[in-house]
Structure formats: C-alpha cells, structure tokens
Short mmCIF file of C-alpha atoms in Angstrom, two decimals:
data_model
loop_
_atom_site.label_atom_id
_atom_site.label_comp_id
_atom_site.label_asym_id
_atom_site.label_seq_id
_atom_site.Cartn_x
_atom_site.Cartn_y
_atom_site.Cartn_z
CA MET A 1 -29.19 14.87 -12.74
CA ARG A 2 -26.00 14.70 -14.77
CA ASP A 3 -25.06 11.23 -15.91
CA ILE A 4 -21.71 9.48 -15.41
CA GLU A 5 -20.44 10.41 -18.87
CA ALA A 6 -21.11 14.07 -18.14
CA LEU A 7 -19.28 13.84 -14.82
CA ILE A 8 -16.29 12.22 -16.55
CA PRO A 9 -16.14 13.88 -19.98
CA GLN A 10 -12.51 12.97 -20.62
CA ALA A 11 -9.80 10.84 -19.05
CA GLY A 12 -8.48 12.60 -15.95
CA ARG A 13 -11.26 15.19 -15.88
CA GLU A 14 -13.76 13.65 -13.48
CA ASP A 15 -15.91 15.63 -11.07
CA ALA A 16 -14.86 13.62 -8.00
CA ALA A 17 -17.10 15.52 -5.59
CA ALA A 18 -20.19 14.96 -7.72
CA LEU A 19 -19.31 11.28 -8.17
CA ARG A 20 -19.19 10.84 -4.41
CA GLU A 21 -22.77 12.11 -4.28
CA PHE A 22 -23.91 10.02 -7.24
CA ASP A 23 -26.15 6.99 -6.77
CA ALA A 24 -23.89 4.21 -5.46
CA ASP A 25 -25.82 1.41 -7.13
CA ALA A 26 -25.52 3.09 -10.52
CA LEU A 27 -21.80 3.59 -9.99
CA ALA A 28 -21.32 -0.04 -9.01
CA ARG A 29 -23.20 -1.28 -12.06
CA TYR A 30 -21.10 0.99 -14.27
CA VAL A 31 -17.81 -0.24 -12.78
CA ALA A 32 -18.84 -3.88 -13.16
CA ASP A 33 -19.52 -3.47 -16.88
CA ARG A 34 -16.29 -3.90 -18.85
CA ALA A 35 -17.96 -2.38 -21.90
CA HIS A 36 -17.39 1.06 -20.39
CA PRO A 37 -13.97 2.74 -20.74
CA TRP A 38 -11.61 1.99 -17.87
CA TRP A 39 -10.81 5.67 -17.34
CA ARG A 40 -14.45 6.24 -16.43
CA ARG A 41 -14.81 3.06 -14.40
CA ARG A 42 -11.79 3.82 -12.19
CA PRO A 43 -13.11 7.15 -10.74
CA CYS A 44 -16.52 5.52 -10.34
CA ALA A 45 -14.89 2.75 -8.31
CA LEU A 46 -13.06 5.23 -6.09
CA ALA A 47 -16.31 7.14 -5.54
CA LEU A 48 -17.76 3.99 -3.93
CA ALA A 49 -15.43 4.24 -0.92
CA GLY A 50 -17.42 3.59 2.23
CA ARG A 51 -20.70 2.99 0.39
CA VAL A 52 -20.44 -0.15 -1.71
CA PRO A 53 -23.95 -1.60 -2.20
CA GLU A 54 -23.98 -5.08 -0.70
CA ALA A 55 -25.95 -6.46 -3.62
CA ARG A 56 -23.20 -5.38 -6.03
CA VAL A 57 -20.28 -6.85 -4.07
CA PRO A 58 -20.16 -10.17 -5.98
CA ALA A 59 -19.97 -8.41 -9.35
CA LEU A 60 -17.26 -6.04 -8.11
CA LEU A 61 -15.26 -8.88 -6.60
CA ALA A 62 -15.48 -10.64 -9.96
CA ARG A 63 -13.85 -7.61 -11.57
CA VAL A 64 -11.03 -7.67 -9.01
CA ARG A 65 -10.42 -11.33 -9.76
CA ASP A 66 -10.56 -10.81 -13.52
CA CYS A 67 -6.95 -10.84 -14.73
CA GLY A 68 -8.15 -9.60 -18.10
CA ASP A 69 -9.59 -6.39 -16.68
CA VAL A 70 -7.58 -3.18 -16.52
CA GLY A 71 -5.23 -2.92 -13.54
CA GLU A 72 -6.24 0.65 -12.69
CA VAL A 73 -9.84 -0.48 -12.14
CA ARG A 74 -8.85 -3.60 -10.20
CA ARG A 75 -6.56 -1.62 -7.89
CA ALA A 76 -9.25 0.98 -7.25
CA LEU A 77 -11.70 -1.78 -6.36
CA LEU A 78 -9.18 -3.39 -4.02
CA ASP A 79 -9.04 -0.08 -2.18
CA VAL A 80 -12.80 0.19 -1.71
CA LEU A 81 -13.26 -3.53 -0.95
CA ALA A 82 -10.44 -3.67 1.57
CA ASP A 83 -12.80 -4.93 4.29
CA ARG A 84 -14.08 -7.97 2.40
CA ASP A 85 -12.64 -11.03 4.14
CA GLU A 86 -13.77 -13.28 1.30
CA LEU A 87 -10.99 -11.78 -0.82
CA LEU A 88 -8.23 -13.13 1.39
CA PRO A 89 -8.06 -16.77 0.16
CA TRP A 90 -7.84 -15.51 -3.41
CA LEU A 91 -5.17 -12.94 -2.51
CA ARG A 92 -3.09 -15.61 -0.78
CA HIS A 93 -3.35 -18.12 -3.62
CA GLU A 94 -0.04 -18.95 -5.31
CA ASP A 95 -1.42 -17.71 -8.64
CA ARG A 96 -1.23 -14.14 -7.34
CA ARG A 97 2.56 -14.52 -7.15
CA THR A 98 2.74 -15.16 -10.87
CA GLU A 99 0.51 -12.27 -11.93
CA LYS A 100 2.75 -9.55 -13.30
CA SER A 101 0.23 -6.91 -14.36
CA TYR A 102 1.59 -3.46 -13.61
CA GLY A 103 1.06 -2.52 -9.98
CA MET A 104 -0.98 -5.60 -9.10
CA PRO A 105 1.54 -7.57 -6.97
CA GLU A 106 2.02 -4.51 -4.76
CA ALA A 107 -1.74 -3.94 -4.56
CA PHE A 108 -2.27 -7.57 -3.54
CA LEU A 109 0.22 -7.20 -0.69
CA LEU A 110 -1.38 -3.99 0.56
CA ALA A 111 -4.81 -5.63 0.49
CA ARG A 112 -3.49 -8.60 2.47
CA GLY A 113 -2.12 -6.22 5.09
CA ARG A 114 -5.43 -4.38 5.33
CA LEU A 115 -7.25 -7.69 5.73
CA GLY A 116 -5.01 -8.70 8.62
CA ASP A 117 -2.91 -11.34 6.87
CA ARG A 118 0.18 -11.57 9.09
CA THR A 119 1.81 -14.03 6.71
CA ALA A 120 2.42 -11.04 4.40
CA VAL A 121 4.55 -9.17 6.92
CA GLN A 122 7.96 -10.03 5.46
CA GLU A 123 6.88 -9.26 1.91
CA LEU A 124 5.39 -5.98 3.08
CA ALA A 125 8.65 -5.10 4.85
CA THR A 126 10.50 -5.78 1.59
CA LEU A 127 8.03 -3.57 -0.29
CA ALA A 128 8.41 -0.81 2.32
CA ALA A 129 12.16 -0.83 1.64
CA ASP A 130 11.68 -0.42 -2.11
CA PRO A 131 13.59 2.59 -3.50
CA TRP A 132 10.53 3.66 -5.50
CA PRO A 133 8.46 5.95 -3.22
CA ARG A 134 5.12 4.64 -4.51
CA ASN A 135 5.94 1.05 -3.63
CA GLN A 136 7.50 2.14 -0.37
CA ALA A 137 4.29 3.92 0.63
CA LEU A 138 2.21 0.82 -0.18
CA GLY A 139 4.45 -1.40 1.91
CA GLU A 140 4.38 1.01 4.83
CA ALA A 141 0.59 1.29 4.61
CA GLY A 142 0.25 -2.51 4.73
CA LEU A 143 2.56 -2.76 7.74
CA ASP A 144 0.74 0.06 9.48
CA ALA A 145 -2.58 -1.72 8.92
CA LEU A 146 -1.20 -4.89 10.53
CA THR A 147 0.28 -2.88 13.40
CA ASP A 148 -3.02 -1.09 14.04
CA ARG A 149 -4.87 -4.42 14.13
CA PHE A 150 -2.47 -6.66 16.06
CA GLY A 151 -0.05 -4.33 17.81
CA LEU A 152 3.60 -3.66 17.08
CA ASP A 153 4.96 -6.60 19.08
CA ALA A 154 2.92 -9.09 17.05
CA VAL A 155 4.17 -7.62 13.78
CA LEU A 156 7.79 -7.55 14.95
CA ALA A 157 7.45 -11.21 15.92
CA GLY A 158 7.07 -11.98 12.23
CA LEU A 159 10.30 -10.21 11.38
CA GLY A 160 13.89 -10.83 12.33
CA ASP A 161 17.14 -8.88 12.45
CA ALA A 162 19.00 -10.55 9.60
CA ARG A 163 17.26 -8.75 6.74
CA PRO A 164 17.96 -5.04 6.24
CA GLU A 165 14.32 -4.37 5.38
CA ASP A 166 13.23 -5.84 8.72
CA ARG A 167 15.71 -3.67 10.58
CA ALA A 168 14.50 -0.66 8.60
CA PHE A 169 10.95 -1.28 9.82
CA ARG A 170 12.18 -1.44 13.41
CA VAL A 171 14.02 1.87 12.96
CA ARG A 172 10.90 3.51 11.54
CA MET A 173 8.77 2.26 14.44
CA ARG A 174 11.34 3.43 16.99
CA ALA A 175 11.41 6.88 15.44
CA ARG A 176 7.63 7.02 15.39
CA ALA A 177 7.64 6.26 19.12
CA GLY A 178 10.01 9.17 19.69
CA GLU A 179 13.04 7.01 20.40
CA ASP A 180 16.58 7.91 19.45
CA VAL A 181 17.66 6.01 16.32
CA THR A 182 21.15 7.45 16.04
CA ASP A 183 22.72 4.04 16.74
CA ALA A 184 21.22 2.77 13.45
CA LEU A 185 23.62 5.05 11.57
CA ALA A 186 26.16 2.27 12.17
CA ASP A 187 24.00 -0.36 10.48
CA PRO A 188 26.11 -2.19 7.88
CA ASP A 189 23.38 -1.82 5.27
CA ARG A 190 23.08 1.56 3.58
CA LEU A 191 19.30 1.26 3.33
CA VAL A 192 18.98 1.17 7.11
CA ALA A 193 21.66 3.77 7.75
CA HIS A 194 20.11 6.16 5.24
CA LEU A 195 16.69 5.74 6.81
CA ALA A 196 18.14 6.44 10.25
CA GLN A 197 19.91 9.51 8.89
CA SER A 198 16.60 10.81 7.51
CA LEU A 199 14.87 10.29 10.87
CA ALA A 200 17.57 11.41 13.32
CA ASP A 201 16.82 15.08 14.01
CA ASP A 202 18.50 15.77 17.38
CA ALA A 203 21.49 17.92 16.40
CA ASP A 204 23.11 17.71 19.84
CA ARG A 205 22.82 13.93 19.90
CA LEU A 206 24.34 13.71 16.42
CA ARG A 207 27.28 15.87 17.47
CA LEU A 208 27.94 13.61 20.45
CA TYR A 209 27.64 10.58 18.22
CA LEU A 210 30.52 11.79 16.07
CA ASP A 211 32.88 10.82 18.90
CA GLU A 212 31.27 7.48 19.73
CA ALA A 213 30.35 6.20 16.27
CA PRO A 214 31.90 2.76 15.81
CA THR A 215 32.65 3.08 12.10
CA THR A 216 33.81 5.72 9.66
CA ASP A 217 30.60 5.32 7.68
CA ALA A 218 28.55 5.99 10.80
CA LYS A 219 30.53 9.18 11.43
CA LEU A 220 29.88 10.26 7.84
CA TRP A 221 26.14 9.62 8.17
CA ALA A 222 26.09 11.68 11.38
CA ALA A 223 28.05 14.49 9.78
#
C-alpha cells in the first residue's frame, strides 16, 4: 500500500480518492502530529469526513483548539468534526472573538451554525451579507444548517427588520420558497435591493413593477 507521503507528493497534488480509502486511524494520527507538514495534514483531515475514529477524536479536537496550529488544518478539522457537541462551549467562548487567524472567525461561526447554536444567527446573517463570495457562502451555509434543524420560523425569530443583512436573509428565503421578491427592489439598502434584483426572474412582473415602484431607485433596479 502506498503511504501518505506517496499519496501527497507535493503541496496541492494529493490523491484525494486514494486518501478517502486510506486507513482512517493512520490518517487521524498523521493529522494530529504537528511535526508533519500542514499541506499534507490538511488533505488527510478532509479525507476523514464521515469516518473519524472515535479513539482519535480527543487528539483531533486538541488540534482544532490549538491556536498555534495552521489555520488550514484547523478549518479542515472543523468541517469533519462538525457533529461534535463538545466543541460548542469552546466555540462560544469570548476568546474566539479575539482570534484573528486568517479564516478562523468565519469557520467558527459556520461550525456554531452546524452545531445548532441559534445565538449565532445574527452574526451568520452578517457573514452571509459579506461582499466576499467565500464568506457569503459560509454565512449562508451556517444559516441553512440552523434552518434545517429548527425550521425557518425559529431562525427568523432571531432576526429583525432593522438590519439590512437580516432583510437580505428574508429575501433569500422568500425566493427559495418561490415567492415574488420584486417588492424588495425598493429596499433602502443597496445590499438588499441588489440581492432582490439578482433573484427576481419574472420578466412580466418586473415590467409591471416599473409602473408601481415607489422610488426611482426601485425603477432602476427593475429596469
């Protein structure tokens, strides 16, 4: 059998399919050992998805909690350990708010959403409204995880109407349900109006809206 080094000869050149078939315990031990290069440990961590050996969970959780470890490895482990409830108190601790390692604050929020932490809903809505697509996708994934677990009404109960990012989430959910979101073209915030413009796809409804739009900006969005 080829060893891990042979399956990952260089950074970015891993044999992902073979890693998914590789012995899970050996992968977990490799990931937990910081002596190995991070660019090998990260694909090994991802290859553990759905098959993390229970005996290796404590060591892997220790790597997630290790602020001195490489962020790419920690984020990969957060993905594969997304069902570990024991992570939640650590994720919610105020120290996570001060950790500024690249990509980690966003990964913490996503993990909280996946673990059913409804106290993260407003922060996730803010992340989902981020102009950077990567962050936006993470925020949406966290909100979707909460919605799948608790239902849309429960998630909306944690949001209001005052913040544009909260209204943007409502628009996205309405569009997903097949509802007409043309009225959101008149939202005073460009974030919400732009989102509605990207989701409104009924040409006839948009033409009608040109006559009833309450503001010039709304007419422009419709046009």
